Coordinates of C-alpha atoms in Angstrom, one line a residue:
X1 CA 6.2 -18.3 -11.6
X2 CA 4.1 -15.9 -9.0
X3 CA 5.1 -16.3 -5.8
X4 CA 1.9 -16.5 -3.1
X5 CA 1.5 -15.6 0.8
X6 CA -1.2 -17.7 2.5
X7 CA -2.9 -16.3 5.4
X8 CA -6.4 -15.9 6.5
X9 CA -7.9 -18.3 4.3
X10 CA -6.3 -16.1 1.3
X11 CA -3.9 -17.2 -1.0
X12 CA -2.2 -13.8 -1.9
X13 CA 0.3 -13.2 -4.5
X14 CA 3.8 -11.3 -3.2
X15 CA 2.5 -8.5 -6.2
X16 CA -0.8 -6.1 -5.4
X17 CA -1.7 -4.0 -8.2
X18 CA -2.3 -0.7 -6.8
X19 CA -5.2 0.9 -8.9
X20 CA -4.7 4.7 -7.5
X21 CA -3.6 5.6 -10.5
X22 CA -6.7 4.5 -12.5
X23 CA -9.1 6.9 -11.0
X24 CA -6.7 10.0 -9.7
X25 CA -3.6 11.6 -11.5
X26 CA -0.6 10.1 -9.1
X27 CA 2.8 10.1 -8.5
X28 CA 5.5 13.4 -8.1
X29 CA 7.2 11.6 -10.9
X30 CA 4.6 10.7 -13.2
X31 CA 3.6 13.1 -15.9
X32 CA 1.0 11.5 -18.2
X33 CA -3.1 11.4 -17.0
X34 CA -4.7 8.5 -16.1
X35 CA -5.2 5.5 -18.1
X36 CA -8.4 5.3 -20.3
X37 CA -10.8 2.5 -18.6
X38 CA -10.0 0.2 -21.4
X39 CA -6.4 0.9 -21.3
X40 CA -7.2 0.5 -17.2
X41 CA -8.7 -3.0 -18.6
X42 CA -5.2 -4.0 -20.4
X43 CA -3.3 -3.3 -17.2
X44 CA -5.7 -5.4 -15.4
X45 CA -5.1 -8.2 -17.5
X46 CA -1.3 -8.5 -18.0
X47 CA -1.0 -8.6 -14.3
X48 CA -3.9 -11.5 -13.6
X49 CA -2.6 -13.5 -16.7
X50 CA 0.8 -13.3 -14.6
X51 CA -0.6 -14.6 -11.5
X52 CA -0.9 -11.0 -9.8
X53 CA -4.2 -12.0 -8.4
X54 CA -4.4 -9.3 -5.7
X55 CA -5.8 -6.1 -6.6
X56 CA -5.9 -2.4 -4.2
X57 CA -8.4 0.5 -4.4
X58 CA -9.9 2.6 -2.2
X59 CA -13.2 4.2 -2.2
X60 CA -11.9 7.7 -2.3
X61 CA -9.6 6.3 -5.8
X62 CA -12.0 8.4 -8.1
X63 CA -13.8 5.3 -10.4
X64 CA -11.1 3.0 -9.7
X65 CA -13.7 0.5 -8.2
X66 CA -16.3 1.1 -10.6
X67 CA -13.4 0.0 -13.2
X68 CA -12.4 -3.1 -11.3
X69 CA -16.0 -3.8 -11.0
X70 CA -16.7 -3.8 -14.5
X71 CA -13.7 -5.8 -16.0
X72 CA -13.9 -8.6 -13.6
X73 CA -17.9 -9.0 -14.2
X74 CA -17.2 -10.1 -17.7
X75 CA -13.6 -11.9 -16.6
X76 CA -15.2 -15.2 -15.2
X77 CA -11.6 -16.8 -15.4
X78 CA -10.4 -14.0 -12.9
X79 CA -13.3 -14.8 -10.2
X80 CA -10.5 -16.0 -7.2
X81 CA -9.2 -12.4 -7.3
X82 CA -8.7 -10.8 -4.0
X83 CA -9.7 -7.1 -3.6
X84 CA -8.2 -5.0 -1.0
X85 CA -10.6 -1.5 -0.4
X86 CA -10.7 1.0 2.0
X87 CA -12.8 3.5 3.8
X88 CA -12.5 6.9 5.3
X89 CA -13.9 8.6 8.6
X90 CA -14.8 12.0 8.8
X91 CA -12.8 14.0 11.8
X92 CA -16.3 15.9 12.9
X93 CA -18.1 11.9 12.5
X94 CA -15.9 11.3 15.7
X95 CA -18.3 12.7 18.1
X96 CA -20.8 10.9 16.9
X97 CA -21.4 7.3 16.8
X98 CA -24.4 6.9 14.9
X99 CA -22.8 9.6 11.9
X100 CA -19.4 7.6 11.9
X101 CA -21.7 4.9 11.3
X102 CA -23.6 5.9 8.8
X103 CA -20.6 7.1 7.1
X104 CA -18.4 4.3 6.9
X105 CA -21.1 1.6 6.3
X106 CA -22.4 4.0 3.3
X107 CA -19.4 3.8 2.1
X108 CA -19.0 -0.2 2.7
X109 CA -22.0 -0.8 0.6
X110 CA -21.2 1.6 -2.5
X111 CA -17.6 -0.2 -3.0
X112 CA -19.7 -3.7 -2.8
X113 CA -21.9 -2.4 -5.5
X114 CA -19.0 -0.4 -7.7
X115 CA -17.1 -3.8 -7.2
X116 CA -20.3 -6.1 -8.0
X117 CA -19.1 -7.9 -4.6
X118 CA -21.7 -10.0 -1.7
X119 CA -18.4 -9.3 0.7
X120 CA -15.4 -7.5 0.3
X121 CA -12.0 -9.9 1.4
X122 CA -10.4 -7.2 2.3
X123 CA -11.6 -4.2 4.1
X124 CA -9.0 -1.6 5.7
X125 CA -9.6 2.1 7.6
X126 CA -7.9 4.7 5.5
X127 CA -6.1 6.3 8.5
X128 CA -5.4 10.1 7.3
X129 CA -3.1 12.4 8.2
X130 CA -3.7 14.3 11.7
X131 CA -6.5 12.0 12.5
X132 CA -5.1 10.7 16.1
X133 CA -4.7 7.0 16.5
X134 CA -5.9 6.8 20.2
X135 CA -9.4 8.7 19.1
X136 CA -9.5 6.1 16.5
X137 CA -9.1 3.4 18.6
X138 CA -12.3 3.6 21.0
X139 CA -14.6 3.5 18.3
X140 CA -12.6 1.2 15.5
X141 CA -12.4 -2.6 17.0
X142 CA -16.4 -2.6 17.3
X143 CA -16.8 -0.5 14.1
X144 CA -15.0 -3.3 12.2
X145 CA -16.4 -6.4 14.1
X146 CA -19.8 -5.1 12.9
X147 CA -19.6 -5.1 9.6
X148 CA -18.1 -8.0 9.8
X149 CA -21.4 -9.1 12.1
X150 CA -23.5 -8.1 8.8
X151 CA -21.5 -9.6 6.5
X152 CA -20.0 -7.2 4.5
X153 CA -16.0 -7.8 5.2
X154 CA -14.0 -10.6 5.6
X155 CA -10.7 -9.3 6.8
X156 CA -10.5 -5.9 8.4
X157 CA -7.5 -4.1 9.0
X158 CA -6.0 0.0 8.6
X159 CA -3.9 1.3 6.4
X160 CA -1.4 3.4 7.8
X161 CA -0.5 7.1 7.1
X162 CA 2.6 7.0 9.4
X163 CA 4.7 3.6 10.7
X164 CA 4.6 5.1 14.2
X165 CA 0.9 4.5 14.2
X166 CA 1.7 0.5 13.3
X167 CA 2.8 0.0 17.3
X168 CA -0.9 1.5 18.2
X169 CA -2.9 -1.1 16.2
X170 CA -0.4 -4.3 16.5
X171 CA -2.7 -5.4 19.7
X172 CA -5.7 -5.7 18.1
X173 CA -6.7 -8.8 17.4
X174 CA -9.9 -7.4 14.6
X175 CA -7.0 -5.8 12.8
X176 CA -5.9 -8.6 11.1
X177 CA -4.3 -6.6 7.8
X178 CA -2.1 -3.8 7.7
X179 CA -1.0 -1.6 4.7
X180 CA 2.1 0.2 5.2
X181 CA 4.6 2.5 4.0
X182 CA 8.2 1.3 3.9
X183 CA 10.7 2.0 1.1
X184 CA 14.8 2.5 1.4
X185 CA 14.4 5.7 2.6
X186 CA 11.7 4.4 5.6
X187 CA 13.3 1.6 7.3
X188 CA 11.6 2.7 10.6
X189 CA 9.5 -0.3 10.7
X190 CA 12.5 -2.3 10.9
X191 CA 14.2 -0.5 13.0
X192 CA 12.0 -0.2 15.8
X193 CA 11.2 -4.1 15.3
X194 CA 7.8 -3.6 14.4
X195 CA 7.7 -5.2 10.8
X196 CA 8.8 -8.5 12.9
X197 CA 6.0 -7.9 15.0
X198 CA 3.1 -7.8 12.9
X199 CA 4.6 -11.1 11.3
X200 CA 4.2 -12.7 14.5
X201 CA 0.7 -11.5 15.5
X202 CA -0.1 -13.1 12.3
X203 CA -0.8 -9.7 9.8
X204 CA -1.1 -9.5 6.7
X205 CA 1.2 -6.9 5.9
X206 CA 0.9 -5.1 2.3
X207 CA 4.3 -2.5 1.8
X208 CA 3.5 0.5 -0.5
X209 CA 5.5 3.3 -1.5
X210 CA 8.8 1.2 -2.5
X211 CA 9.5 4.1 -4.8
X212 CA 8.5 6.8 -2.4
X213 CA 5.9 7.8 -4.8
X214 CA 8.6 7.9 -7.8
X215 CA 10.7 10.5 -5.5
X216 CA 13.8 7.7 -6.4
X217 CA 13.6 8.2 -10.2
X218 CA 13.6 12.3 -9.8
X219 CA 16.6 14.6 -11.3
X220 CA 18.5 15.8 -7.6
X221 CA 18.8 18.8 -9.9
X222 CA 15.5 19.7 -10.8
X223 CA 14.0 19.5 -7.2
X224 CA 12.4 22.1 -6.0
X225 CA 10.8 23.4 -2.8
X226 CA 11.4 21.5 0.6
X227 CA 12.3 18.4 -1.6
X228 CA 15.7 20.1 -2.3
X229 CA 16.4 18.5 0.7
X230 CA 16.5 15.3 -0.5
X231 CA 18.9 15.9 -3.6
X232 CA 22.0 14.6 -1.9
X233 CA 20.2 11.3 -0.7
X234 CA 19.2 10.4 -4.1
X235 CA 22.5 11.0 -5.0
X236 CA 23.7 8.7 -2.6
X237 CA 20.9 5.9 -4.0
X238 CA 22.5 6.2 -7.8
X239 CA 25.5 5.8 -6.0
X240 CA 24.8 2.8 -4.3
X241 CA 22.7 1.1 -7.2
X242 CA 25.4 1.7 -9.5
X243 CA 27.9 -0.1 -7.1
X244 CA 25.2 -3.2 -6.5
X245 CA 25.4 -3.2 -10.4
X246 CA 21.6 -2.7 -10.7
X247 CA 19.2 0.3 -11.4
X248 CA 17.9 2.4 -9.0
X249 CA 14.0 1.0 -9.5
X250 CA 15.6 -2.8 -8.5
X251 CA 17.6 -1.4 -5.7
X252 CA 14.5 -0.3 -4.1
X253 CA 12.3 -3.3 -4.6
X254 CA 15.1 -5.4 -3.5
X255 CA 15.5 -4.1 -0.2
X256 CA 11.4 -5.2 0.1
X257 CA 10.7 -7.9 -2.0
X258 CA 13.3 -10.3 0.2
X259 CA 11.9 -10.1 3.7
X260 CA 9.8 -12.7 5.0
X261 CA 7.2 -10.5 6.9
X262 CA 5.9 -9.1 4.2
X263 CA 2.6 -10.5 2.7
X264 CA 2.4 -8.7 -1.0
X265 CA 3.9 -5.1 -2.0
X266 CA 1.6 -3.2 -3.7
X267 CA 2.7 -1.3 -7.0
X268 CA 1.2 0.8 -9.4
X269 CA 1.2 0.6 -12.9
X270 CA -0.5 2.5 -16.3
X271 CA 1.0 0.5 -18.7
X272 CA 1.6 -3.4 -19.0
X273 CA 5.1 -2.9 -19.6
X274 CA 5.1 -1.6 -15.9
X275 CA 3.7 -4.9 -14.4
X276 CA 6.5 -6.6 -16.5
X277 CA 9.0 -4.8 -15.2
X278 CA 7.4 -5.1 -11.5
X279 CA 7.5 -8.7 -11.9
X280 CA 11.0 -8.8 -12.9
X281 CA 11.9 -6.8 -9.9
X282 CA 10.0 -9.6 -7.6
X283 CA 12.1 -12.2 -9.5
X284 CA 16.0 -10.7 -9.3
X285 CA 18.0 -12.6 -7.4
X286 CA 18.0 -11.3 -3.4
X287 CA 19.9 -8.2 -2.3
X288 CA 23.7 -8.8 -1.1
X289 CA 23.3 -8.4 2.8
X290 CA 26.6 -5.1 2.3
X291 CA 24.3 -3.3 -0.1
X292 CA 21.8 -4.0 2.2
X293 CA 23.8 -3.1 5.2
X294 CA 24.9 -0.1 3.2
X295 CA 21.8 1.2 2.9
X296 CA 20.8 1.2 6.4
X297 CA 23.5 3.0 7.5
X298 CA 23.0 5.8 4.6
X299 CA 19.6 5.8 5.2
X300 CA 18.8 5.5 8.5
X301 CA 18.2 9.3 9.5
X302 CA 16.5 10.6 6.3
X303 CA 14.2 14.0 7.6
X304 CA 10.8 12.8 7.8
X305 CA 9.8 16.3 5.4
X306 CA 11.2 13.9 2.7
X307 CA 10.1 10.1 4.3
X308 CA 6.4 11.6 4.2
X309 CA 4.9 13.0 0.6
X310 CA 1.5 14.9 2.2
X311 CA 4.4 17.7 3.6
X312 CA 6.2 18.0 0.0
X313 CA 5.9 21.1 -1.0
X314 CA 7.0 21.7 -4.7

């Protein structure tokens, strides 16, 4: 059985199908294209027949919206589906109120027509790279109370580039959802406390990256570029899966899947056998508290060259 998160009036499932990879090629370790919008359509439907009844795109996602659009139009059974999008800001829109406006509620309305919505459930800020929080911040709270004025999101949140923008947003009381990274590698959400505090200010908190992008499942001898770096931590991860007797993929989803902050991971997937084996990861028994423990201590100082994929160089 799925296992749900309730909060905000949303019954969530602890699964989000990410859908980046239906629209945009994805993923240091993934070599094939994207999936064909039928075989987009067969993804779509192994993971709502399992209960998976959250769903994540973005605007910028190439026709990943347009896709989800179309399949749940004729998928009447699959109308309680909750859809997570997000929206960019222009850097030069900052200095201008009435552009930043024009550009985010532009793009507000075209993923409410791609996704044949009246109101999006979920609506986040794609916070990029470079873009600095505080700038953000003096035009972002009223941004998102207004489109909620007219009707066009339900819950508003951001979805973060970097966890240290996390402790910037917590206060807010119109960001009500927050999408970060966090994987075995990137415990600094725990660490500094801040995964504990979004639970308590009552976010919905969606963890991607458990796989650091499929970094985890990479050869430590065919890195190349700055990632070289990282071939003696993933060393250490094959290591310390082998000892938990489990495979590196379940290692990593372990270390998420069991803490009670967390509202839904989101996970990507091309084929159906990939939801399978996502929702057998949600359903292995929980992580023993030494691997855990283990990790941590491994982990804890990974460079942040190798914690963040926009500075991979390869």
């Amino acid at each position: 059985m799925m296992e749900y998160s309730k909060i905000h009036g949303y019954e969530i499932s602890k699964l989000t199908l990410g859908t980046v990879a239906f629209g945009l090629d994805y993923g240091i370790s993934n070599t094939g294209a994207k999936p064909a919008g039928s075989d987009s359509f067969t993804v779509m439907s192994e993971a709502l027949n399992a209960g998976i009844n959250s769903l994540d795109t973005a605007r910028g996602y190439g026709n990943a919206e347009e896709l989800i659009g179309d399949f749940l139009a004729t998928r009447k059974e699959y109308k309680k589906t909750t859809i997570t999008t997000k929206f960019r800001i222009s850097k030069e829109h900052l200095i201008s109120k009435d552009r930043l406006y024009k550009e985010v509620f532009d793009s507000v309305r075209a993923s409410l027509r791609y996704l044949k919505l009246p109101k999006l459930p979920f609506c986040l800020f794609h916070m990029p790279e470079g873009l600095p929080v505080e700038d953000i911040l003096k035009t972002l709270p009223g941004l998102l109370n207004d489109l909620k004025h007219e009707a066009l999101i339900d819950v508003s949140g951001v979805s973060v580039y970097h966890p240290d923008q996390v402790e910037w947003l917590i206060p807010f009381r119109e960001i009500q959802a927050l999408q970060v990274p966090m994987n075995l590698f990137d415990n600094r959400l725990i660490q500094k406390g801040l995964l504990k505090r979004m639970a308590l200010e009552n976010k919905a908190v969606f963890i991607r990256s458990v796989f650091l992008q499929g970094l985890f499942f990479m050869d430590p001898d065919q890195l190349k570029g700055n990632l070289t770096n990282a071939a003696p931590y993933l060393v250490r991860l094959r290591e310390l899966a082998a000892t938990a007797g489990m495979s590196v993929a379940q290692l990593a989803f372990s270390y998420i899947k069991d803490r009670e902050e967390v509202t839904s991971i989101v996970f990507g997937a091309v084929t159906p056998e990939q939801v399978r084996q996502n929702i057998h990861f949600l359903r292995y028994g929980r992580l023993d508290e030494n691997i855990k423990s283990a990790i941590e201590k491994e982990f804890g100082t990974v460079p942040e060259n190798i914690l963040m994929p926009g500075s991979w160089k390869y």
